[in-house]
mmCIF file with all atom_site columns, C-alpha atoms in Angstrom:
data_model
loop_
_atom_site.group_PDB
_atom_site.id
_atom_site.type_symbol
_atom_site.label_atom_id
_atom_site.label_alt_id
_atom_site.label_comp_id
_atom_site.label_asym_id
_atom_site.label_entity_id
_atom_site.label_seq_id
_atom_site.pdbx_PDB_ins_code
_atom_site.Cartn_x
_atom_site.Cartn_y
_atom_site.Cartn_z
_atom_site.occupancy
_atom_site.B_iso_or_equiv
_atom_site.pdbx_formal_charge
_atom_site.auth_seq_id
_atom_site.auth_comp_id
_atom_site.auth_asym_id
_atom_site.auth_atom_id
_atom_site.pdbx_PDB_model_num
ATOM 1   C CA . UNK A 1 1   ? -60.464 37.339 -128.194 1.00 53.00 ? 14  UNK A CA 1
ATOM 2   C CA . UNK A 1 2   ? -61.602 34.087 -129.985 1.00 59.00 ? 15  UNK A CA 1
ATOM 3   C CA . UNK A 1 3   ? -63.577 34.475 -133.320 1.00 63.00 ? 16  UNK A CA 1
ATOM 4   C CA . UNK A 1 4   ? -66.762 33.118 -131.474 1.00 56.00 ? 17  UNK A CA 1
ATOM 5   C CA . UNK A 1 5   ? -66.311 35.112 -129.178 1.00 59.00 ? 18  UNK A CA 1
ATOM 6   C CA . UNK A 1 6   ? -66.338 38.471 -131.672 1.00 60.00 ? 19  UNK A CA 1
ATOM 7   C CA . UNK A 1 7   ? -69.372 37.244 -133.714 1.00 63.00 ? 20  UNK A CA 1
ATOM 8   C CA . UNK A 1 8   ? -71.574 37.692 -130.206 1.00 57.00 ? 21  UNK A CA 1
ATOM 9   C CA . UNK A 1 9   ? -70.109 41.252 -130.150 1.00 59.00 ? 22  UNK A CA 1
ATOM 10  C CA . UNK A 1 10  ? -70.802 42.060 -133.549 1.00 62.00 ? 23  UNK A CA 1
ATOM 11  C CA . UNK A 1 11  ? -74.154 40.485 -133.194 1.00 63.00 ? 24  UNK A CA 1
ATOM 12  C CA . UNK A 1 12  ? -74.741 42.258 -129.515 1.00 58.00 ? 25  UNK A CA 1
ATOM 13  C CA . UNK A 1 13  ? -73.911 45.342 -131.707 1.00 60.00 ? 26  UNK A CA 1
ATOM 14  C CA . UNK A 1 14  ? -76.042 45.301 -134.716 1.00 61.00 ? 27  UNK A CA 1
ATOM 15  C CA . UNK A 1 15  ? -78.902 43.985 -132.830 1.00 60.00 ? 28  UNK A CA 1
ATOM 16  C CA . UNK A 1 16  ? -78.199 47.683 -130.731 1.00 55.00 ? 29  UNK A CA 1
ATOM 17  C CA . UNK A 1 17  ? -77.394 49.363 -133.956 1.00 55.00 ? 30  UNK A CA 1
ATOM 18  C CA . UNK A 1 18  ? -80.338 48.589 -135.543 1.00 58.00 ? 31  UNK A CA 1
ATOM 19  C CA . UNK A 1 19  ? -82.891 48.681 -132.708 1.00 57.00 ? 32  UNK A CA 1
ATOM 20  C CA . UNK A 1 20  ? -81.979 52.287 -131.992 1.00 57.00 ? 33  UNK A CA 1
ATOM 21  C CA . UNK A 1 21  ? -80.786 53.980 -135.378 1.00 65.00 ? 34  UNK A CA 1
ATOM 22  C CA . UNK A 1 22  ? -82.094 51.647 -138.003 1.00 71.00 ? 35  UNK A CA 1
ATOM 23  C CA . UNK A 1 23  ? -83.685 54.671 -140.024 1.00 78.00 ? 36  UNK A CA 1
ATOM 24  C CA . UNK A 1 24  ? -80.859 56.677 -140.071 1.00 82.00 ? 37  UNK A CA 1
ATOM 25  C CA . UNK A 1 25  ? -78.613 53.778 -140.868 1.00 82.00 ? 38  UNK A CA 1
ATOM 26  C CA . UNK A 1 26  ? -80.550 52.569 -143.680 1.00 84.00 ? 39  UNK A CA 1
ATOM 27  C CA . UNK A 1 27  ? -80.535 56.725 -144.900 1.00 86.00 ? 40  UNK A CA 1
ATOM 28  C CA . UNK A 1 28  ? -76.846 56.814 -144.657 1.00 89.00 ? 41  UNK A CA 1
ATOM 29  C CA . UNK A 1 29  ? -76.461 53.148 -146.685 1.00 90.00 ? 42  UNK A CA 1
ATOM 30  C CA . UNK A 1 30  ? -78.867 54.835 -149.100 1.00 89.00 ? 43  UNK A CA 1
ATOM 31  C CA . UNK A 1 31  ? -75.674 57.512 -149.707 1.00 91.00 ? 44  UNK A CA 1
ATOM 32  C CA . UNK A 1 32  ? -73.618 55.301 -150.226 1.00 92.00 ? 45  UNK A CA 1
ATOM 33  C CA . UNK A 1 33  ? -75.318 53.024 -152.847 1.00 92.00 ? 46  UNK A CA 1
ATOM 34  C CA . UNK A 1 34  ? -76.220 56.470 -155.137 1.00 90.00 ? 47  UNK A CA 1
ATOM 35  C CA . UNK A 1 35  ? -72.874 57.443 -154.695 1.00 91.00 ? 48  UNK A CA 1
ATOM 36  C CA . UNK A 1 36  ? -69.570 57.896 -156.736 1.00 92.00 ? 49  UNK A CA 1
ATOM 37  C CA . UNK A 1 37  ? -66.773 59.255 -154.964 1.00 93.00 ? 50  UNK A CA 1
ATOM 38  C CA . UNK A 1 38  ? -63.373 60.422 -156.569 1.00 92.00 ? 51  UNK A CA 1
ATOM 39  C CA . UNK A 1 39  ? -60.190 59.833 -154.808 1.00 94.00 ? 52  UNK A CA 1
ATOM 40  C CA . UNK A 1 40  ? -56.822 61.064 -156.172 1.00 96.00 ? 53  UNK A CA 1
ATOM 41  C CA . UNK A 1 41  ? -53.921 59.888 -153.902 1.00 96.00 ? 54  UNK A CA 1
ATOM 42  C CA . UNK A 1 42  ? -50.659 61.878 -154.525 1.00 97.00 ? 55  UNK A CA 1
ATOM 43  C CA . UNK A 1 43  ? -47.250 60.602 -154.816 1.00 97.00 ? 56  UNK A CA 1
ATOM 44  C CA . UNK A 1 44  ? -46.379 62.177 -151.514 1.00 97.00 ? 57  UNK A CA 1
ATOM 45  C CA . UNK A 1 45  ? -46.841 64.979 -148.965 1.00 96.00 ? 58  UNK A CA 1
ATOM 46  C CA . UNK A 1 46  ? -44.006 67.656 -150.260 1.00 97.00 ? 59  UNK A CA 1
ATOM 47  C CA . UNK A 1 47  ? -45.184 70.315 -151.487 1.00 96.00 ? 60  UNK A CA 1
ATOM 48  C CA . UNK A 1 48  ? -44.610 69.865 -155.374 1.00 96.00 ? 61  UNK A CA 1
ATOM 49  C CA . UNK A 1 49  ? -46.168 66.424 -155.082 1.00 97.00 ? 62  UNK A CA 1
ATOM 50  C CA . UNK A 1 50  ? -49.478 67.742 -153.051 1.00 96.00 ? 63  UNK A CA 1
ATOM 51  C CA . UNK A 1 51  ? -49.586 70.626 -155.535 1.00 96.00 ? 64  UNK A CA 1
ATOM 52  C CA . UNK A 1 52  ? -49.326 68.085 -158.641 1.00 97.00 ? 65  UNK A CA 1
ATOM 53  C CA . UNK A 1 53  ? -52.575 66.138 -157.139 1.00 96.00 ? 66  UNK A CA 1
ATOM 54  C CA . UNK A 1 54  ? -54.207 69.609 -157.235 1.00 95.00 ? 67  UNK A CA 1
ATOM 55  C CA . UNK A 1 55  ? -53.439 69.949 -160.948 1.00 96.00 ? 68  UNK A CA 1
ATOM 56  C CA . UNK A 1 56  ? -54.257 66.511 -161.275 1.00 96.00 ? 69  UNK A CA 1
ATOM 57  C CA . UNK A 1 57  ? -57.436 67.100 -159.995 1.00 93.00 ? 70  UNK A CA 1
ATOM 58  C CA . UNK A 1 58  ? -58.333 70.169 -161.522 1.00 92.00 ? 71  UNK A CA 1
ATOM 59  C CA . UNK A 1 59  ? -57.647 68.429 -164.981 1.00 93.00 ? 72  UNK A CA 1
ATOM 60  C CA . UNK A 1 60  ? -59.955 65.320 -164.637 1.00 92.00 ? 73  UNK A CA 1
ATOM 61  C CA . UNK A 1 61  ? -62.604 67.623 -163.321 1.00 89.00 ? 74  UNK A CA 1
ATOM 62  C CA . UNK A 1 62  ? -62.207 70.170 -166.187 1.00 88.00 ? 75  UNK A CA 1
ATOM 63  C CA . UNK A 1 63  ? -61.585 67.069 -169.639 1.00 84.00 ? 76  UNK A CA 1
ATOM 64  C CA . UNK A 1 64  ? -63.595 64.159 -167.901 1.00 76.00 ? 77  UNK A CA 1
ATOM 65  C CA . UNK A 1 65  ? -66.847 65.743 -166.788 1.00 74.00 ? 78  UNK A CA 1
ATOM 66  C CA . UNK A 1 66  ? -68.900 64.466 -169.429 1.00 72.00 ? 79  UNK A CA 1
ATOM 67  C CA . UNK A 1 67  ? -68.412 61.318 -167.903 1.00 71.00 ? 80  UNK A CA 1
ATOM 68  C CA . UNK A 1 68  ? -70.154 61.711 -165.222 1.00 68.00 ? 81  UNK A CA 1
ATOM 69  C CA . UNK A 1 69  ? -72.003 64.511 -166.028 1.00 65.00 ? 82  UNK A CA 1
ATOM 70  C CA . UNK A 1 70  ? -74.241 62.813 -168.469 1.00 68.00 ? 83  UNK A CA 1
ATOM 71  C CA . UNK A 1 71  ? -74.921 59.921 -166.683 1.00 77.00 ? 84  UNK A CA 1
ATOM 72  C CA . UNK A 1 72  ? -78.525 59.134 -166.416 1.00 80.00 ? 85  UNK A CA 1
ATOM 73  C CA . UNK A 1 73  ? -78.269 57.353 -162.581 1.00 86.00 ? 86  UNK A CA 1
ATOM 74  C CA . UNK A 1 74  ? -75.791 55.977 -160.998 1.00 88.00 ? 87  UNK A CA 1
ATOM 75  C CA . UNK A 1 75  ? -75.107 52.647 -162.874 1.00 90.00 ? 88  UNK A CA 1
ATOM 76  C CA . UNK A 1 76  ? -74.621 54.680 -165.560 1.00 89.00 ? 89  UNK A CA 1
ATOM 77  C CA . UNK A 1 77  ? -71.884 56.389 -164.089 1.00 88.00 ? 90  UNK A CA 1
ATOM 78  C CA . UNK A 1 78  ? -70.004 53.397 -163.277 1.00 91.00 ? 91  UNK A CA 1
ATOM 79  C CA . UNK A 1 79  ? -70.229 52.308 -166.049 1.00 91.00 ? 92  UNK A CA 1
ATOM 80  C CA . UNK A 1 80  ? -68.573 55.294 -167.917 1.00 89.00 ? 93  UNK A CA 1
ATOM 81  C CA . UNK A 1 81  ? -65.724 55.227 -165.498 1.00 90.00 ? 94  UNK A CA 1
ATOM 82  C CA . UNK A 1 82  ? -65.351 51.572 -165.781 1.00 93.00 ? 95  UNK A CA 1
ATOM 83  C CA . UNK A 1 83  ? -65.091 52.233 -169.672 1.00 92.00 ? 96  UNK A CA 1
ATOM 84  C CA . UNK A 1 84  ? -62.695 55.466 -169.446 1.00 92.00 ? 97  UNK A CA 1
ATOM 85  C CA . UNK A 1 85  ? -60.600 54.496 -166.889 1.00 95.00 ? 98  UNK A CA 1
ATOM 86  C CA . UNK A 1 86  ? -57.578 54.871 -169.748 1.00 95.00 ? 99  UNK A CA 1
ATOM 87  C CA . UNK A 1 87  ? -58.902 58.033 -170.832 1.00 93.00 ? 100 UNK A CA 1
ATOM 88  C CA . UNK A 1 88  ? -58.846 59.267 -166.700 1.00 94.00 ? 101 UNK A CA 1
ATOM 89  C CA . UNK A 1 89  ? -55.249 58.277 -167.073 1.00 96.00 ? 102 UNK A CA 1
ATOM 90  C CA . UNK A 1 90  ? -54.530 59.870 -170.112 1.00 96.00 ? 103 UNK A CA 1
ATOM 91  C CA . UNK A 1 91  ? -55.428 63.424 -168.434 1.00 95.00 ? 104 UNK A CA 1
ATOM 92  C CA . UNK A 1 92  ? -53.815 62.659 -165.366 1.00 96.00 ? 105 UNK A CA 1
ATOM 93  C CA . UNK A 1 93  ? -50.315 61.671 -167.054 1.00 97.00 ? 106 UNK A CA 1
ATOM 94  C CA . UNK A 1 94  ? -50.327 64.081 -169.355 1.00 97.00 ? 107 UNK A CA 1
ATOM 95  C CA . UNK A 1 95  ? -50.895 66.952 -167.319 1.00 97.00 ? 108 UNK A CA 1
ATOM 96  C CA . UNK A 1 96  ? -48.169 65.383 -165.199 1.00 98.00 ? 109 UNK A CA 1
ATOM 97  C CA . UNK A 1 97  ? -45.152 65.562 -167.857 1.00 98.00 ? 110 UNK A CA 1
ATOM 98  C CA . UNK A 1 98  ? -46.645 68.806 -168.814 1.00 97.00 ? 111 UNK A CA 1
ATOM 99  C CA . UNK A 1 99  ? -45.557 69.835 -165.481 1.00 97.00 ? 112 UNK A CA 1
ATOM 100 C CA . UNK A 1 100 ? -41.954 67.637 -165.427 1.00 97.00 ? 113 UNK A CA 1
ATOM 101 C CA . UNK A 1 101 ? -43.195 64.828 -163.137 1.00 97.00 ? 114 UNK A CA 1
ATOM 102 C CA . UNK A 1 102 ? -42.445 61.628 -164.899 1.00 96.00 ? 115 UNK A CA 1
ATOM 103 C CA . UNK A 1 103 ? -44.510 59.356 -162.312 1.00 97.00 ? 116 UNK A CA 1
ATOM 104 C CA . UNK A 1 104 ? -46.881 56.454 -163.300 1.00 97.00 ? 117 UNK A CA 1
ATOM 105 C CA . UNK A 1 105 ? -51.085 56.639 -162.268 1.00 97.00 ? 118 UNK A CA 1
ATOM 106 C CA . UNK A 1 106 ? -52.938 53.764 -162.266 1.00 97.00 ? 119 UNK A CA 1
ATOM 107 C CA . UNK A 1 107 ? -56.875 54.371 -162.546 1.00 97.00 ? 120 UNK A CA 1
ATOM 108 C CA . UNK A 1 108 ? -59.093 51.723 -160.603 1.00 96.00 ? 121 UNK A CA 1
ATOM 109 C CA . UNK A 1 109 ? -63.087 51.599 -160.137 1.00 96.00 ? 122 UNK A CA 1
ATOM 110 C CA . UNK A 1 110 ? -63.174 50.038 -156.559 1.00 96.00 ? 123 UNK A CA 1
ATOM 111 C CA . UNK A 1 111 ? -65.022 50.312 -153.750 1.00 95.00 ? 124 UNK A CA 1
ATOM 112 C CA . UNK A 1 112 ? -63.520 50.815 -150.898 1.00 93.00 ? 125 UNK A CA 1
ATOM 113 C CA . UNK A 1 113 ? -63.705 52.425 -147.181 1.00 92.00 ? 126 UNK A CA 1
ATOM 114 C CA . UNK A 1 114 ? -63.678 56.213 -146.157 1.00 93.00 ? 127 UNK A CA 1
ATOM 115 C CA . UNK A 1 115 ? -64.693 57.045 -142.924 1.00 91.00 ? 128 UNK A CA 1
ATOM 116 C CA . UNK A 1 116 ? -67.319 59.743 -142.218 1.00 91.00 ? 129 UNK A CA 1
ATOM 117 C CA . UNK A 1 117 ? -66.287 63.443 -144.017 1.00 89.00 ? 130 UNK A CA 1
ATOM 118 C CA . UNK A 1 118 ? -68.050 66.653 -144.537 1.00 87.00 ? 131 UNK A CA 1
ATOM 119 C CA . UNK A 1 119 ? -68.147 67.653 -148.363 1.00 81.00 ? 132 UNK A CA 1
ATOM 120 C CA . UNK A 1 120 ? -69.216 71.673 -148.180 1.00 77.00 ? 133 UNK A CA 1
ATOM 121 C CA . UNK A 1 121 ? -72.793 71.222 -147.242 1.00 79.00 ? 134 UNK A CA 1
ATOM 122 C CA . UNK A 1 122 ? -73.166 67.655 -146.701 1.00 84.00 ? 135 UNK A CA 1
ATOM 123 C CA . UNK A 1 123 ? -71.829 64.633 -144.720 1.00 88.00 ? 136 UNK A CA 1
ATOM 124 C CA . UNK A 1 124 ? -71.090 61.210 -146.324 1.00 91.00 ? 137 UNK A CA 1
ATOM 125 C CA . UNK A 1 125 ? -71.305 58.711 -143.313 1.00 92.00 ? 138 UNK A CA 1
ATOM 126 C CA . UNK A 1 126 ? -68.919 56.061 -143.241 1.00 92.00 ? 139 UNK A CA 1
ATOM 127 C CA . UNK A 1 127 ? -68.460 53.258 -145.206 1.00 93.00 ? 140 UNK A CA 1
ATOM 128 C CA . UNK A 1 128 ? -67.818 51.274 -148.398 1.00 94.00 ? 141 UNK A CA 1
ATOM 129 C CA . UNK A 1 129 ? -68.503 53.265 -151.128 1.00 95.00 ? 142 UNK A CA 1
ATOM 130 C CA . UNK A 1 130 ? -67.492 52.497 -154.999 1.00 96.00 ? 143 UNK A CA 1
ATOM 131 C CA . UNK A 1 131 ? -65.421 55.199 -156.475 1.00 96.00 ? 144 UNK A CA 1
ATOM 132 C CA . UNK A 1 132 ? -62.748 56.282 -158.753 1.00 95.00 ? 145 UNK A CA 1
ATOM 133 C CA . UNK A 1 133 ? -59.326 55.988 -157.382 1.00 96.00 ? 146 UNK A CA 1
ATOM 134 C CA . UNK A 1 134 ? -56.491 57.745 -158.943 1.00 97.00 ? 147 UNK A CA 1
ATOM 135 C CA . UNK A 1 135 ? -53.057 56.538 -157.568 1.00 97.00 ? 148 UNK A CA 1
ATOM 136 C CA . UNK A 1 136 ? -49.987 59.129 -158.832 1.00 98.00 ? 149 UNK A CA 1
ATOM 137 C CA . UNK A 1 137 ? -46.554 57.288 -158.344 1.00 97.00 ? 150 UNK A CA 1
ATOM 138 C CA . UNK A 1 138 ? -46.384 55.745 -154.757 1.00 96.00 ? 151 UNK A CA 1
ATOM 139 C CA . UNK A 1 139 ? -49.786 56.990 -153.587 1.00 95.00 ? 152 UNK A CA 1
ATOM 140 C CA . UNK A 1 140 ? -47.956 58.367 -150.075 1.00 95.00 ? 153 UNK A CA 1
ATOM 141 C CA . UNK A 1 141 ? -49.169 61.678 -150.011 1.00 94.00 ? 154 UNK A CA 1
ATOM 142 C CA . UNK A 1 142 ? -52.441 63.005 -148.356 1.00 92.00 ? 155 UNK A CA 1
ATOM 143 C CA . UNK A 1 143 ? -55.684 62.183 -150.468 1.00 91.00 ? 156 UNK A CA 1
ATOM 144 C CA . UNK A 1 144 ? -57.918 64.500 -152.363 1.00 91.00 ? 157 UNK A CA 1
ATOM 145 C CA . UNK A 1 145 ? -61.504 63.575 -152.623 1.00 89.00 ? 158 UNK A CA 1
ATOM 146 C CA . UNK A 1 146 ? -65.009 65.018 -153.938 1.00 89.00 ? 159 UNK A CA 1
ATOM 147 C CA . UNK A 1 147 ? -68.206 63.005 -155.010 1.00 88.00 ? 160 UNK A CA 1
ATOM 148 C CA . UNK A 1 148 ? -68.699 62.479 -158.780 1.00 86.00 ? 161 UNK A CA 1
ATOM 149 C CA . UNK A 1 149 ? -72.106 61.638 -158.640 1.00 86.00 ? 162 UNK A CA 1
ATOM 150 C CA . UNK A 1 150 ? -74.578 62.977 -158.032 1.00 84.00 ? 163 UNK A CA 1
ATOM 151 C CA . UNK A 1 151 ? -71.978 65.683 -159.775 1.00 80.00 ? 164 UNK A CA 1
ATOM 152 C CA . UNK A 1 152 ? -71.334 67.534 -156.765 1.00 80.00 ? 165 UNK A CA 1
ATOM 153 C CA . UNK A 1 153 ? -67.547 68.684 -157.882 1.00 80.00 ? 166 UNK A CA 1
ATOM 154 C CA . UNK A 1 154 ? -67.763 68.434 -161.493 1.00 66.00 ? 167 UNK A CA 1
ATOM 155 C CA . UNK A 1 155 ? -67.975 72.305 -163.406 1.00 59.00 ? 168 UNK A CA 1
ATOM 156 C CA . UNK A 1 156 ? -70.969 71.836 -164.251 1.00 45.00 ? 169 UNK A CA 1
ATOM 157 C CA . UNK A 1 157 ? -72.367 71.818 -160.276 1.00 42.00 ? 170 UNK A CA 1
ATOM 158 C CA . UNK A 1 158 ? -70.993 75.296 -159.202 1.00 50.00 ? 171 UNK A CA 1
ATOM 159 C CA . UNK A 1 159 ? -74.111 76.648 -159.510 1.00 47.00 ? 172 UNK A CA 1
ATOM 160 C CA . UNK A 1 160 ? -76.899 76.803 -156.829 1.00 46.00 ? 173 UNK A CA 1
ATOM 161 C CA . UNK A 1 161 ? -79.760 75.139 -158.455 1.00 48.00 ? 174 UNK A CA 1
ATOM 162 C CA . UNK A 1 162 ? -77.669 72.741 -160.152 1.00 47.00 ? 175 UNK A CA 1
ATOM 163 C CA . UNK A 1 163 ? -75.701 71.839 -156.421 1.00 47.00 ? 176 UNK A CA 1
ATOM 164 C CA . UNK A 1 164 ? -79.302 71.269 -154.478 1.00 50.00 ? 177 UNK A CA 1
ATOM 165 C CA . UNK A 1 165 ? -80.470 68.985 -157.842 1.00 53.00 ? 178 UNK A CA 1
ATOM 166 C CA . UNK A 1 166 ? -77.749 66.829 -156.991 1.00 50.00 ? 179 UNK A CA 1
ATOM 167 C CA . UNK A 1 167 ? -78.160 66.631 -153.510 1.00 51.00 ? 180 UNK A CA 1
ATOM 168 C CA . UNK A 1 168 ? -82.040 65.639 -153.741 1.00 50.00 ? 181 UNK A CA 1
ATOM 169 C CA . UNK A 1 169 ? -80.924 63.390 -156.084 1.00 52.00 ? 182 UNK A CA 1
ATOM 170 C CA . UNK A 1 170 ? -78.048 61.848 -153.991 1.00 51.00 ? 183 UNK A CA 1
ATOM 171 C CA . UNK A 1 171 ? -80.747 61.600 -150.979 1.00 61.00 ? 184 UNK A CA 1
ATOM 172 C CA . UNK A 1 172 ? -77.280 63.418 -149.035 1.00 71.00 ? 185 UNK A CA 1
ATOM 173 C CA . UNK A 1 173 ? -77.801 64.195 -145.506 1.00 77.00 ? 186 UNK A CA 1
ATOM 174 C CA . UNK A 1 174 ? -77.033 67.601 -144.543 1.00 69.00 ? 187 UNK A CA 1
ATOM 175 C CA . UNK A 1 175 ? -74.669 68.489 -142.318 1.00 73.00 ? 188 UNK A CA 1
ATOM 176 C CA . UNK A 1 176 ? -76.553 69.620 -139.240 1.00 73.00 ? 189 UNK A CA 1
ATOM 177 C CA . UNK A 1 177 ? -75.793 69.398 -135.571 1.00 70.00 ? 190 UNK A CA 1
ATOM 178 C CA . UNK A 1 178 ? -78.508 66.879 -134.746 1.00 66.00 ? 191 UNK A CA 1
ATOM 179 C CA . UNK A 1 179 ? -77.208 64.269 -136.647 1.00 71.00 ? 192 UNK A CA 1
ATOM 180 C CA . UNK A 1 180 ? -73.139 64.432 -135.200 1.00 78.00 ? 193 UNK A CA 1
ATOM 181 C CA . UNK A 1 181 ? -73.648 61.693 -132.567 1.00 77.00 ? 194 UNK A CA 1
ATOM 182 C CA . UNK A 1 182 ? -75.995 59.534 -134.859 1.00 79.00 ? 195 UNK A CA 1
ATOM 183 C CA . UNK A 1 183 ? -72.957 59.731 -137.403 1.00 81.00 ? 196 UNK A CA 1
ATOM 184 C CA . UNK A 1 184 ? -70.251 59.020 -134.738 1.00 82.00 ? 197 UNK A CA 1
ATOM 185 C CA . UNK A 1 185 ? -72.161 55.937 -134.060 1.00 77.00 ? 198 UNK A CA 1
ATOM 186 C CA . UNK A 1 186 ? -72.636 54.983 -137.861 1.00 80.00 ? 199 UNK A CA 1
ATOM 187 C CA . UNK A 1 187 ? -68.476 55.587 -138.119 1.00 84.00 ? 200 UNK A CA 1
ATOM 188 C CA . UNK A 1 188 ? -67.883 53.093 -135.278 1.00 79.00 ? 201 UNK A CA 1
ATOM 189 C CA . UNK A 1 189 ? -70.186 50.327 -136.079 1.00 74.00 ? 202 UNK A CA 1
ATOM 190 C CA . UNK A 1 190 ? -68.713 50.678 -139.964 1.00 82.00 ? 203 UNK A CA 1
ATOM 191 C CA . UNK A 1 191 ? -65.440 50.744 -138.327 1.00 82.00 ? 204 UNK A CA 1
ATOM 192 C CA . UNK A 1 192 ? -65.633 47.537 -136.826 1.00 76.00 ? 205 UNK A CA 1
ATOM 193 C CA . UNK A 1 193 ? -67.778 45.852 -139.222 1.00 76.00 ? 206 UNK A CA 1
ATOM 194 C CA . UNK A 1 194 ? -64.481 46.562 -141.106 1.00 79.00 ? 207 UNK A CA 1
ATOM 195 C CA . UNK A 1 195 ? -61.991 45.094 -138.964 1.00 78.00 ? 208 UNK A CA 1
ATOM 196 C CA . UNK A 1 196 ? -63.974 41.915 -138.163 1.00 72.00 ? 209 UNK A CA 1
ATOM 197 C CA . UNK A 1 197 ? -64.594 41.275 -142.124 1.00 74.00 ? 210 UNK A CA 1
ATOM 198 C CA . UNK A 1 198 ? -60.965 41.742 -141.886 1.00 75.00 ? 211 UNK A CA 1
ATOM 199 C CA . UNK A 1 199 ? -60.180 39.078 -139.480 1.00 73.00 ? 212 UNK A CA 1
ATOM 200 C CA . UNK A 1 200 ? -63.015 36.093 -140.512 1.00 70.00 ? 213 UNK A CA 1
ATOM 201 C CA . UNK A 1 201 ? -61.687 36.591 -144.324 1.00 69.00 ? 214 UNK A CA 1
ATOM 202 C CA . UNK A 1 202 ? -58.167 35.671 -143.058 1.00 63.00 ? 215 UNK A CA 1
ATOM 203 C CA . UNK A 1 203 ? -56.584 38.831 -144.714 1.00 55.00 ? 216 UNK A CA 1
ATOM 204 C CA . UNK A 1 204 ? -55.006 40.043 -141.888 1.00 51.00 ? 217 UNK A CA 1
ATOM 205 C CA . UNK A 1 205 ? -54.162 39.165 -138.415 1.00 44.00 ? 218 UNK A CA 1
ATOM 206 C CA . UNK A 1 206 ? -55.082 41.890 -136.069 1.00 43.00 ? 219 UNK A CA 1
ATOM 207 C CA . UNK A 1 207 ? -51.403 43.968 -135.324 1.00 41.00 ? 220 UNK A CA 1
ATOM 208 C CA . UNK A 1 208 ? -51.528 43.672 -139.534 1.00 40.00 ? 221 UNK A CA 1
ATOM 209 C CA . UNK A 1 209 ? -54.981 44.846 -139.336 1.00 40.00 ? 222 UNK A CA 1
ATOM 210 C CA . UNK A 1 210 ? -53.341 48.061 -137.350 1.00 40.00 ? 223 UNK A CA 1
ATOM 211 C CA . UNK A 1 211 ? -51.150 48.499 -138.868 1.00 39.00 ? 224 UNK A CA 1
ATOM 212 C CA . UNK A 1 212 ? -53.044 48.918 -142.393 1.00 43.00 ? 225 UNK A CA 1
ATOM 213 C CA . UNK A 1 213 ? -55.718 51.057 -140.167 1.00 43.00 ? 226 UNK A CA 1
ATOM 214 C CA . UNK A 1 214 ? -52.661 53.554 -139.417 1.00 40.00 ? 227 UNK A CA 1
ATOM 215 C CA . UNK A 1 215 ? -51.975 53.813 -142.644 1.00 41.00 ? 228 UNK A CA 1
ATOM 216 C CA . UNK A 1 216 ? -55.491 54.611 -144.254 1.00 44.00 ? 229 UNK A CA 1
ATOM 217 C CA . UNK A 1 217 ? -55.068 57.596 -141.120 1.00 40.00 ? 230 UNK A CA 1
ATOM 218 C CA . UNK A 1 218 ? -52.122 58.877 -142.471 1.00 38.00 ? 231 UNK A CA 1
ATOM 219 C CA . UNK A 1 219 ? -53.314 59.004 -145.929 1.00 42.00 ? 232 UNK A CA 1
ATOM 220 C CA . UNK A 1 220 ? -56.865 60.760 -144.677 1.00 46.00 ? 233 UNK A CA 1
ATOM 221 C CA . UNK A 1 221 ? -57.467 64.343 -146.519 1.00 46.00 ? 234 UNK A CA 1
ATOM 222 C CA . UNK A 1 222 ? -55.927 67.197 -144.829 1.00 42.00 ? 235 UNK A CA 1
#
């Protein structure tokens, strides 16, 4: 297919998209701007490695919540893990060598594309969202992920009242049966918005683009 020819499908397809769902697609980009998603990607899928995200994880949760915690929205937030992004290391490669791995991280603020998940009582729709990306050695291995703000994994959110603060705050969309089709249809349309940014950008040719798209799969949470 010729790149005219895919800009009148895209366009066919958001003038569909947002005839029929353009409330609940501007709710779901809503989520994503207020959002801050951690991602921790481990080294690979044995066991030690998958168990070394886990400690990984439980370690930035437990030393770096005040980053997060304490943020007043969620520029703020950003901002903090723009400005501790060594410190984020620091925990992660430290608790690490305490446990004999000798692998590198490298902590990024990106934003980047996850495709629709439920997170305990809530579903984040598709899409770009910015978050905090910790990559442990080769970054092979399944992904761990949670949302930092509003602080939805952080200690400080296990309780009730402190959980449903953050989601009012987030504006996070339950995860109820009515709304599975409406966020199939927001995970396509993000989908291919995706792959066709891809393509007009130049970055990949499509069997690249595939290719890339059966890797993200592969590294999709268990």
């Amino acid at each position: 297919m010729k790149r005219w020819e895919l800009a009148i499908l895209i366009g066919l397809i958001l003038a569909i998209f947002t005839g029929s769902m353009s409330g609940f697609a501007a709710q779901c980009e809503t989520v994503r701007e207020d959002t801050i998603r951690l991602h921790i990607l481990a080294n690979s899928d044995s066991d030690a490695d998958q168990a070394l995200k886990l400690k990984v994880r439980d370690a930035v949760l437990r030393e770096g919540a005040d980053l997060f915690g304490a943020a007043p929205d969620k520029r703020g937030a950003v901002e903090l893990a723009r400005s501790n992004t060594g410190r984020i290391a620091e925990i992660a490669e430290r608790t690490l060598r305490e446990n004999g791995c000798g692998d590198p991280v490298e902590v990024q603020v990106v934003n980047m594309y996850f495709a629709t998940r439920q997170y305990g009582d809530v579903v984040m729709p598709a899409g770009h969202y910015d978050a905090v990306r910790i990559l442990i050695g080769e970054g092979k291995g399944h992904n761990w992920w949670c949302v930092m703000f509003p602080p939805m994994c952080l200690p400080a959110a296990e309780s009730r009242g402190t959980r449903e603060a953050a989601l009012a705050e987030g504006g996070l969309i339950p995860a109820e049966p009515e709304y599975k089709v409406k966020f199939a249809v927001v995970e396509a349309y993000e989908a291919l918005k995706e792959r066709l940014e891809k393509l007009f950008s130049g970055e990949c040719s499509p069997a690249v683009s595939s290719a890339k798209q059966n890797q993200q799969s592969a590294a999709e949470p268990k």
